[in-house]
PDB file of C-alpha atoms and ligand atoms in Angstrom:
ATOM      1  CA  MET A  18      86.907 113.018 -44.123  1.00  0.00           C
ATOM      2  CA  TYR A  19      84.781 113.265 -47.618  1.00  0.00           C
ATOM      3  CA  VAL A  20      86.009 116.278 -48.218  1.00  0.00           C
ATOM      4  CA  LYS A  21      89.536 115.973 -47.417  1.00  0.00           C
ATOM      5  CA  LEU A  22      89.581 112.930 -49.693  1.00  0.00           C
ATOM      6  CA  CYS A  23      88.448 114.511 -52.560  1.00  0.00           C
ATOM      7  CA  ASN A  24      90.483 117.748 -52.190  1.00  0.00           C
ATOM      8  CA  PHE A  25      92.884 116.720 -54.878  1.00  0.00           C
ATOM      9  CA  GLY A  26      93.530 117.942 -58.352  1.00  0.00           C
ATOM     10  CA  LYS A  27      91.896 120.783 -60.534  1.00  0.00           C
ATOM     11  CA  TYR A  28      88.382 120.120 -58.286  1.00  0.00           C
ATOM     12  CA  THR A  29      89.774 122.149 -54.978  1.00  0.00           C
ATOM     13  CA  ASN A  30      88.269 125.115 -55.611  1.00  0.00           C
ATOM     14  CA  GLY A  31      85.348 126.548 -53.447  1.00  0.00           C
ATOM     15  CA  LYS A  32      82.886 125.821 -55.958  1.00  0.00           C
ATOM     16  CA  SER A  33      82.598 122.457 -55.553  1.00  0.00           C
ATOM     17  CA  GLU A  34      81.084 122.461 -52.353  1.00  0.00           C
ATOM     18  CA  PRO A  35      77.656 120.965 -52.393  1.00  0.00           C
ATOM     19  CA  LYS A  36      75.922 123.840 -51.198  1.00  0.00           C
ATOM     20  CA  GLN A  37      77.038 126.137 -53.983  1.00  0.00           C
ATOM     21  CA  LEU A  38      75.356 123.711 -56.446  1.00  0.00           C
ATOM     22  CA  LYS A  39      72.089 125.606 -58.149  1.00  0.00           C
ATOM     23  CA  PRO A  40      69.931 123.328 -59.819  1.00  0.00           C
ATOM     24  CA  ASP A  41      70.067 126.437 -62.698  1.00  0.00           C
ATOM     25  CA  SER A  42      71.109 126.472 -66.593  1.00  0.00           C
ATOM     26  CA  ASP A  43      75.074 127.508 -65.700  1.00  0.00           C
ATOM     27  CA  PRO A  44      76.802 125.665 -68.507  1.00  0.00           C
ATOM     28  CA  SER A  45      79.208 124.522 -65.393  1.00  0.00           C
ATOM     29  CA  LEU A  46      76.314 122.325 -63.735  1.00  0.00           C
ATOM     30  CA  ASP A  47      77.246 119.846 -65.872  1.00  0.00           C
ATOM     31  CA  ILE A  48      80.900 119.645 -64.748  1.00  0.00           C
ATOM     32  CA  HIS A  49      79.635 119.765 -61.008  1.00  0.00           C
ATOM     33  CA  ARG A  50      77.539 116.791 -61.581  1.00  0.00           C
ATOM     34  CA  LYS A  51      80.442 114.443 -63.225  1.00  0.00           C
ATOM     35  CA  ILE A  52      82.796 115.747 -60.030  1.00  0.00           C
ATOM     36  CA  ARG A  53      79.845 114.011 -57.788  1.00  0.00           C
ATOM     37  CA  VAL A  54      79.393 111.094 -59.347  1.00  0.00           C
ATOM     38  CA  TYR A  55      83.169 110.732 -59.571  1.00  0.00           C
ATOM     39  CA  ARG A  56      83.138 111.779 -55.638  1.00  0.00           C
ATOM     40  CA  ILE A  57      80.904 108.885 -54.964  1.00  0.00           C
ATOM     41  CA  VAL A  58      82.747 106.716 -57.209  1.00  0.00           C
ATOM     42  CA  SER A  59      85.855 107.388 -55.477  1.00  0.00           C
ATOM     43  CA  LEU A  60      84.488 107.029 -51.885  1.00  0.00           C
ATOM     44  CA  VAL A  61      83.031 103.615 -52.890  1.00  0.00           C
ATOM     45  CA  LEU A  62      86.576 102.473 -54.081  1.00  0.00           C
ATOM     46  CA  PHE A  63      87.982 103.959 -51.372  1.00  0.00           C
ATOM     47  CA  VAL A  64      85.754 101.973 -49.111  1.00  0.00           C
ATOM     48  CA  ILE A  65      86.165  98.734 -51.008  1.00  0.00           C
ATOM     49  CA  CYS A  66      89.493  99.203 -50.017  1.00  0.00           C
ATOM     50  CA  VAL A  67      89.396  99.540 -46.488  1.00  0.00           C
ATOM     51  CA  LEU A  68      86.950  96.454 -46.572  1.00  0.00           C
ATOM     52  CA  LEU A  69      89.669  94.312 -48.380  1.00  0.00           C
ATOM     53  CA  LEU A  70      92.961  95.493 -46.258  1.00  0.00           C
ATOM     54  CA  ILE A  71      90.638  94.684 -43.134  1.00  0.00           C
ATOM     55  CA  VAL A  72      90.370  91.393 -44.761  1.00  0.00           C
ATOM     56  CA  VAL A  73      93.993  90.719 -45.752  1.00  0.00           C
ATOM     57  CA  LEU A  74      94.925  91.802 -42.223  1.00  0.00           C
ATOM     58  CA  LEU A  75      92.353  89.388 -40.963  1.00  0.00           C
ATOM     59  CA  LEU A  76      93.545  86.295 -42.829  1.00  0.00           C
ATOM     60  CA  PHE A  77      96.874  87.241 -42.393  1.00  0.00           C
ATOM     61  CA  MET A  78      96.595  87.210 -38.828  1.00  0.00           C
ATOM     62  CA  LYS A  79      94.741  84.046 -38.678  1.00  0.00           C
ATOM     63  CA  LEU A  80      97.455  82.191 -40.668  1.00  0.00           C
ATOM     64  CA  THR A  81     100.425  83.338 -38.896  1.00  0.00           C
ATOM     65  CA  GLY A  82      99.132  83.405 -35.359  1.00  0.00           C
ATOM     66  CA  THR A  83     100.104  81.354 -32.708  1.00  0.00           C
ATOM     67  CA  GLN A  84      98.625  77.887 -32.606  1.00  0.00           C
ATOM     68  CA  PRO A  85      96.093  77.318 -30.033  1.00  0.00           C
ATOM     69  CA  CYS A  86      97.319  74.018 -28.674  1.00  0.00           C
ATOM     70  CA  GLN A  87     100.262  75.172 -27.296  1.00  0.00           C
ATOM     71  CA  ARG A  88     101.040  78.152 -25.097  1.00  0.00           C
ATOM     72  CA  VAL A  89     104.117  80.387 -26.518  1.00  0.00           C
ATOM     73  CA  GLU A  90     105.447  79.881 -22.629  1.00  0.00           C
ATOM     74  CA  GLU A  91     105.465  75.839 -23.194  1.00  0.00           C
ATOM     75  CA  ILE A  92     107.545  76.376 -26.494  1.00  0.00           C
ATOM     76  CA  GLU A  93     111.036  75.830 -25.342  1.00  0.00           C
ATOM     77  CA  ARG A  94     114.243  75.530 -27.626  1.00  0.00           C
ATOM     78  CA  SER A  95     114.265  72.034 -28.284  1.00  0.00           C
ATOM     79  CA  PRO A  96     113.068  70.843 -31.951  1.00  0.00           C
ATOM     80  CA  PRO A  97     109.970  68.920 -30.531  1.00  0.00           C
ATOM     81  CA  GLU A  98     108.775  70.983 -28.657  1.00  0.00           C
ATOM     82  CA  GLN A  99     107.837  73.818 -31.601  1.00  0.00           C
ATOM     83  CA  GLU A 100     105.589  71.254 -32.993  1.00  0.00           C
ATOM     84  CA  CYS A 101     102.063  71.086 -31.853  1.00  0.00           C
ATOM     85  CA  SER A 102     100.618  68.629 -33.976  1.00  0.00           C
ATOM     86  CA  LEU A 103     100.832  65.014 -32.627  1.00  0.00           C
ATOM     87  CA  LYS A 104     101.542  63.526 -36.383  1.00  0.00           C
ATOM     88  CA  LYS A 105     104.327  65.999 -35.931  1.00  0.00           C
ATOM     89  CA  CYS A 106     105.808  64.873 -32.934  1.00  0.00           C
ATOM     90  CA  HIS A 107     105.182  61.204 -33.658  1.00  0.00           C
ATOM     91  CA  GLU A 108     107.575  62.032 -36.428  1.00  0.00           C
ATOM     92  CA  VAL A 109     110.093  63.355 -34.373  1.00  0.00           C
ATOM     93  CA  TYR A 110     109.867  60.629 -31.841  1.00  0.00           C
ATOM     94  CA  GLN A 111     110.529  57.672 -34.232  1.00  0.00           C
ATOM     95  CA  LEU A 112     110.988  55.084 -31.234  1.00  0.00           C
ATOM     96  CA  PRO A 113     110.909  51.456 -32.287  1.00  0.00           C
ATOM     97  CA  ARG A 114     108.080  49.101 -31.764  1.00  0.00           C
ATOM     98  CA  GLU A 115     108.526  48.640 -28.461  1.00  0.00           C
ATOM     99  CA  PHE A 116     108.353  51.945 -27.400  1.00  0.00           C
ATOM    100  CA  VAL A 117     105.205  52.758 -29.142  1.00  0.00           C
ATOM    101  CA  ASN A 118     103.276  53.291 -25.492  1.00  0.00           C
ATOM    102  CA  ASN A 119     105.875  55.224 -24.601  1.00  0.00           C
ATOM    103  CA  ARG A 120     105.593  57.600 -27.892  1.00  0.00           C
ATOM    104  CA  GLU A 121     102.209  58.057 -27.153  1.00  0.00           C
ATOM    105  CA  ARG A 122     103.467  59.430 -23.220  1.00  0.00           C
ATOM    106  CA  LEU A 123     105.869  61.394 -25.277  1.00  0.00           C
ATOM    107  CA  CYS A 124     103.454  62.912 -27.553  1.00  0.00           C
ATOM    108  CA  SER A 125     100.374  63.781 -24.810  1.00  0.00           C
ATOM    109  CA  ASP A 126      99.825  66.918 -23.331  1.00  0.00           C
ATOM    110  CA  CYS A 127     101.613  67.598 -20.097  1.00  0.00           C
ATOM    111  CA  GLY A 128      98.315  69.107 -18.849  1.00  0.00           C
ATOM    112  CA  LYS A 129      96.872  72.916 -18.171  1.00  0.00           C
ATOM    113  CA  GLY A 130      99.116  74.580 -16.119  1.00  0.00           C
ATOM    114  CA  TRP A 131     102.179  71.830 -16.648  1.00  0.00           C
ATOM    115  CA  LEU A 132     105.250  73.038 -18.408  1.00  0.00           C
ATOM    116  CA  ARG A 133     106.735  70.514 -20.983  1.00  0.00           C
ATOM    117  CA  PHE A 134     110.970  70.088 -20.779  1.00  0.00           C
ATOM    118  CA  GLU A 135     112.854  67.133 -22.605  1.00  0.00           C
ATOM    119  CA  ASN A 136     109.671  65.011 -22.192  1.00  0.00           C
ATOM    120  CA  THR A 137     109.120  65.398 -18.536  1.00  0.00           C
ATOM    121  CA  CYS A 138     106.132  67.707 -17.096  1.00  0.00           C
ATOM    122  CA  TYR A 139     106.788  69.892 -14.340  1.00  0.00           C
ATOM    123  CA  PHE A 140     104.483  71.975 -12.607  1.00  0.00           C
ATOM    124  CA  LEU A 141     105.389  74.870 -10.410  1.00  0.00           C
ATOM    125  CA  SER A 142     102.504  75.307  -7.688  1.00  0.00           C
ATOM    126  CA  GLN A 143     100.905  79.120  -6.701  1.00  0.00           C
ATOM    127  CA  ASN A 144     100.199  77.613  -3.209  1.00  0.00           C
ATOM    128  CA  ARG A 145     102.218  76.400  -0.517  1.00  0.00           C
ATOM    129  CA  PHE A 146     102.252  73.247   2.054  1.00  0.00           C
ATOM    130  CA  THR A 147     104.475  71.520   4.538  1.00  0.00           C
ATOM    131  CA  TRP A 148     106.843  69.129   2.188  1.00  0.00           C
ATOM    132  CA  GLN A 149     104.931  66.190   2.641  1.00  0.00           C
ATOM    133  CA  GLN A 150     101.893  67.917   1.836  1.00  0.00           C
ATOM    134  CA  SER A 151     103.287  69.405  -1.366  1.00  0.00           C
ATOM    135  CA  ARG A 152     104.290  65.554  -2.187  1.00  0.00           C
ATOM    136  CA  LYS A 153     100.952  64.188  -1.810  1.00  0.00           C
ATOM    137  CA  GLU A 154      99.719  66.748  -3.662  1.00  0.00           C
ATOM    138  CA  CYS A 155     101.728  65.958  -6.782  1.00  0.00           C
ATOM    139  CA  GLN A 156     101.284  62.273  -6.688  1.00  0.00           C
ATOM    140  CA  ARG A 157      97.424  63.516  -6.719  1.00  0.00           C
ATOM    141  CA  MET A 158      98.329  65.020  -9.773  1.00  0.00           C
ATOM    142  CA  GLY A 159      99.892  61.748 -11.216  1.00  0.00           C
ATOM    143  CA  GLY A 160     103.464  62.994 -10.250  1.00  0.00           C
ATOM    144  CA  ASP A 161     106.064  63.587  -7.231  1.00  0.00           C
ATOM    145  CA  LEU A 162     108.284  65.689  -6.557  1.00  0.00           C
ATOM    146  CA  ALA A 163     111.010  66.975  -8.619  1.00  0.00           C
ATOM    147  CA  VAL A 164     113.901  65.119  -8.984  1.00  0.00           C
ATOM    148  CA  ILE A 165     117.065  67.021 -10.698  1.00  0.00           C
ATOM    149  CA  THR A 166     119.721  64.872 -12.132  1.00  0.00           C
ATOM    150  CA  ASN A 167     121.289  67.275 -14.597  1.00  0.00           C
ATOM    151  CA  GLU A 168     122.431  70.658 -14.954  1.00  0.00           C
ATOM    152  CA  ARG A 169     119.439  71.701 -17.600  1.00  0.00           C
ATOM    153  CA  VAL A 170     116.855  70.760 -15.614  1.00  0.00           C
ATOM    154  CA  GLN A 171     118.079  72.487 -13.015  1.00  0.00           C
ATOM    155  CA  MET A 172     119.081  75.385 -15.226  1.00  0.00           C
ATOM    156  CA  TYR A 173     115.520  75.537 -16.649  1.00  0.00           C
ATOM    157  CA  LEU A 174     113.403  75.279 -13.622  1.00  0.00           C
ATOM    158  CA  SER A 175     115.296  78.145 -11.904  1.00  0.00           C
ATOM    159  CA  ARG A 176     114.657  80.137 -14.880  1.00  0.00           C
ATOM    160  CA  LYS A 177     110.712  79.346 -14.477  1.00  0.00           C
ATOM    161  CA  GLY A 178     110.549  79.749 -10.665  1.00  0.00           C
ATOM    162  CA  SER A 179     111.539  82.789  -8.603  1.00  0.00           C
ATOM    163  CA  LEU A 180     110.439  81.775  -5.191  1.00  0.00           C
ATOM    164  CA  HIS A 181     111.514  79.137  -2.450  1.00  0.00           C
ATOM    165  CA  TYR A 182     109.818  75.214  -3.926  1.00  0.00           C
ATOM    166  CA  TRP A 183     110.277  72.020  -2.235  1.00  0.00           C
ATOM    167  CA  ILE A 184     111.961  69.530  -4.712  1.00  0.00           C
ATOM    168  CA  GLY A 185     111.623  65.488  -3.934  1.00  0.00           C
ATOM    169  CA  LEU A 186     115.233  66.126  -1.982  1.00  0.00           C
ATOM    170  CA  ASN A 187     115.427  64.808   1.450  1.00  0.00           C
ATOM    171  CA  HIS A 188     117.584  62.980   4.549  1.00  0.00           C
ATOM    172  CA  LEU A 189     114.699  62.105   6.527  1.00  0.00           C
ATOM    173  CA  GLY A 190     116.039  59.173   8.560  1.00  0.00           C
ATOM    174  CA  THR A 191     118.902  58.961   6.963  1.00  0.00           C
ATOM    175  CA  ASN A 192     122.297  61.215   7.169  1.00  0.00           C
ATOM    176  CA  GLU A 193     122.531  61.008   3.303  1.00  0.00           C
ATOM    177  CA  TRP A 194     120.319  63.662   1.103  1.00  0.00           C
ATOM    178  CA  THR A 195     118.612  61.646  -1.113  1.00  0.00           C
ATOM    179  CA  TRP A 196     116.003  61.955  -3.837  1.00  0.00           C
ATOM    180  CA  ILE A 197     112.584  60.392  -3.122  1.00  0.00           C
ATOM    181  CA  ASN A 198     112.828  57.826  -6.018  1.00  0.00           C
ATOM    182  CA  ASN A 199     116.023  56.676  -4.275  1.00  0.00           C
ATOM    183  CA  THR A 200     118.107  57.653  -6.666  1.00  0.00           C
ATOM    184  CA  ALA A 201     121.719  58.973  -5.596  1.00  0.00           C
ATOM    185  CA  LEU A 202     122.462  62.615  -6.239  1.00  0.00           C
ATOM    186  CA  THR A 203     124.785  63.068  -9.386  1.00  0.00           C
ATOM    187  CA  VAL A 204     124.391  66.939  -9.386  1.00  0.00           C
ATOM    188  CA  ARG A 205     124.627  69.256  -6.407  1.00  0.00           C
ATOM    189  CA  TYR A 206     123.597  72.332  -6.558  1.00  0.00           C
ATOM    190  CA  TRP A 207     123.470  73.248  -2.656  1.00  0.00           C
ATOM    191  CA  GLY A 208     123.814  76.949  -1.791  1.00  0.00           C
ATOM    192  CA  ASP A 209     124.060  78.037   1.852  1.00  0.00           C
ATOM    193  CA  GLN A 210     123.820  74.101   3.986  1.00  0.00           C
ATOM    194  CA  SER A 211     123.777  75.571   7.689  1.00  0.00           C
ATOM    195  CA  PHE A 212     120.031  75.987   7.468  1.00  0.00           C
ATOM    196  CA  PRO A 213     118.414  73.271  10.345  1.00  0.00           C
ATOM    197  CA  GLY A 214     116.111  71.145   8.124  1.00  0.00           C
ATOM    198  CA  GLU A 215     115.541  67.553   6.665  1.00  0.00           C
ATOM    199  CA  CYS A 216     114.120  68.563   3.073  1.00  0.00           C
ATOM    200  CA  GLY A 217     115.410  70.221  -0.026  1.00  0.00           C
ATOM    201  CA  ILE A 218     114.416  73.678  -1.453  1.00  0.00           C
ATOM    202  CA  LEU A 219     115.323  75.249  -4.628  1.00  0.00           C
ATOM    203  CA  ALA A 220     115.619  78.748  -3.569  1.00  0.00           C
ATOM    204  CA  GLY A 221     114.341  80.384  -7.301  1.00  0.00           C
ATOM    205  CA  ASN A 222     115.872  83.795  -6.102  1.00  0.00           C
ATOM    206  CA  GLU A 223     119.537  82.618  -5.841  1.00  0.00           C
ATOM    207  CA  PRO A 224     122.276  81.475  -8.951  1.00  0.00           C
ATOM    208  CA  PRO A 225     121.127  78.421 -10.349  1.00  0.00           C
ATOM    209  CA  GLU A 226     124.577  76.488  -9.327  1.00  0.00           C
ATOM    210  CA  ARG A 227     123.877  77.357  -5.691  1.00  0.00           C
ATOM    211  CA  SER A 228     120.177  77.297  -4.896  1.00  0.00           C
ATOM    212  CA  TRP A 229     119.492  74.344  -3.051  1.00  0.00           C
ATOM    213  CA  ARG A 230     118.846  74.759   0.477  1.00  0.00           C
ATOM    214  CA  PRO A 231     117.878  72.183   3.545  1.00  0.00           C
ATOM    215  CA  SER A 232     115.101  73.444   5.018  1.00  0.00           C
ATOM    216  CA  SER A 233     112.515  72.342   7.992  1.00  0.00           C
ATOM    217  CA  CYS A 234     110.100  69.979   6.504  1.00  0.00           C
ATOM    218  CA  SER A 235     106.863  71.861   8.232  1.00  0.00           C
ATOM    219  CA  LEU A 236     107.199  75.053   6.830  1.00  0.00           C
ATOM    220  CA  TYR A 237     104.703  76.018   4.086  1.00  0.00           C
ATOM    221  CA  LEU A 238     106.017  76.437   0.849  1.00  0.00           C
ATOM    222  CA  GLN A 239     105.589  76.309  -3.269  1.00  0.00           C
ATOM    223  CA  TYR A 240     106.820  72.959  -4.647  1.00  0.00           C
ATOM    224  CA  ILE A 241     107.567  71.538  -8.045  1.00  0.00           C
ATOM    225  CA  CYS A 242     105.639  68.771  -9.093  1.00  0.00           C
ATOM    226  CA  GLN A 243     107.246  66.521 -12.433  1.00  0.00           C
ATOM    227  CA  LYS A 244     105.724  63.692 -14.003  1.00  0.00           C
ATOM    228  CA  MET A 245     106.726  61.455 -16.985  1.00  0.00           C
TER     229      MET A 245
HETATM  230  C1  NAG B  27     114.399  59.300 -10.643  1.00  0.00           C
HETATM  231  O1  NAG B  27     113.896  60.226 -11.404  1.00  0.00           O
HETATM  232  C2  NAG B  27     114.919  61.091 -12.224  1.00  0.00           C
HETATM  233  C3  NAG B  27     114.740  62.086 -12.935  1.00  0.00           C
HETATM  234  O2  NAG B  27     113.068  61.737 -13.226  1.00  0.00           O
HETATM  235  C4  NAG B  27     115.274  59.896 -13.879  1.00  0.00           C
HETATM  236  O3  NAG B  27     116.027  60.045 -14.509  1.00  0.00           O
HETATM  237  C5  NAG B  27     115.871  58.526 -12.573  1.00  0.00           C
HETATM  238  O4  NAG B  27     116.015  57.383 -13.626  1.00  0.00           O
HETATM  239  C6  NAG B  27     114.893  57.975 -11.757  1.00  0.00           C
HETATM  240  N1  NAG B  27     115.417  56.736 -10.972  1.00  0.00           N
HETATM  241  C7  NAG B  27     114.720  56.018 -10.793  1.00  0.00           C
HETATM  242  C8  NAG B  27     115.467  54.643  -9.885  1.00  0.00           C
HETATM  243  O5  NAG B  27     113.352  55.804 -11.148  1.00  0.00           O
END
């Protein structure tokens, strides 16, 4: 690298090879010395340049890199989700005084492994349980099985999961399908309803507009929890 760097201009002749420098009274000795000094100076300057470049790159990466408190995965399209500071969050949710506690909750983190979508936290499990066990798992984590009451949530969850998940839908003991929090079904995304079973799944591999299916509650499947 040393030689290559300095191979420029009028100094590119063979005489400038260090081996050929002899300590004699040659009048060109002076110029050879100068060449050596210049080479060393340019090498030092080059090294400084490289170091500065590295520093600039490191600073650039540090300043533009993703914020540590929110993974890219969790950043959704709506504006509040692109901010990760609690202060910014409070500014976004300018709620009346009586909702201050609510606001605290809106601005808090969902927790590890949870996804945030429109002020609700969702958890798509890796492990599999029966419908009842899944529900207990969700409750143990401070939530319950997911209740889907609009198209945005349906689309979001379908996009996030590609497996079969228990959701909070069942007709245990009744003929009507109901949500676990006793809300009536406002939207329906049933697909093939010919399967037997009293518990509902969201089949992430089906088109989102018809991905719900009945399933036998004792099957071991993944599940989706939600908490506010
Ligand atoms: C049931 O859950 C959905 C979704 O979280 C919510 O919109 C609805 O208000 C809840 N209903 C009741 C009665 O709690």
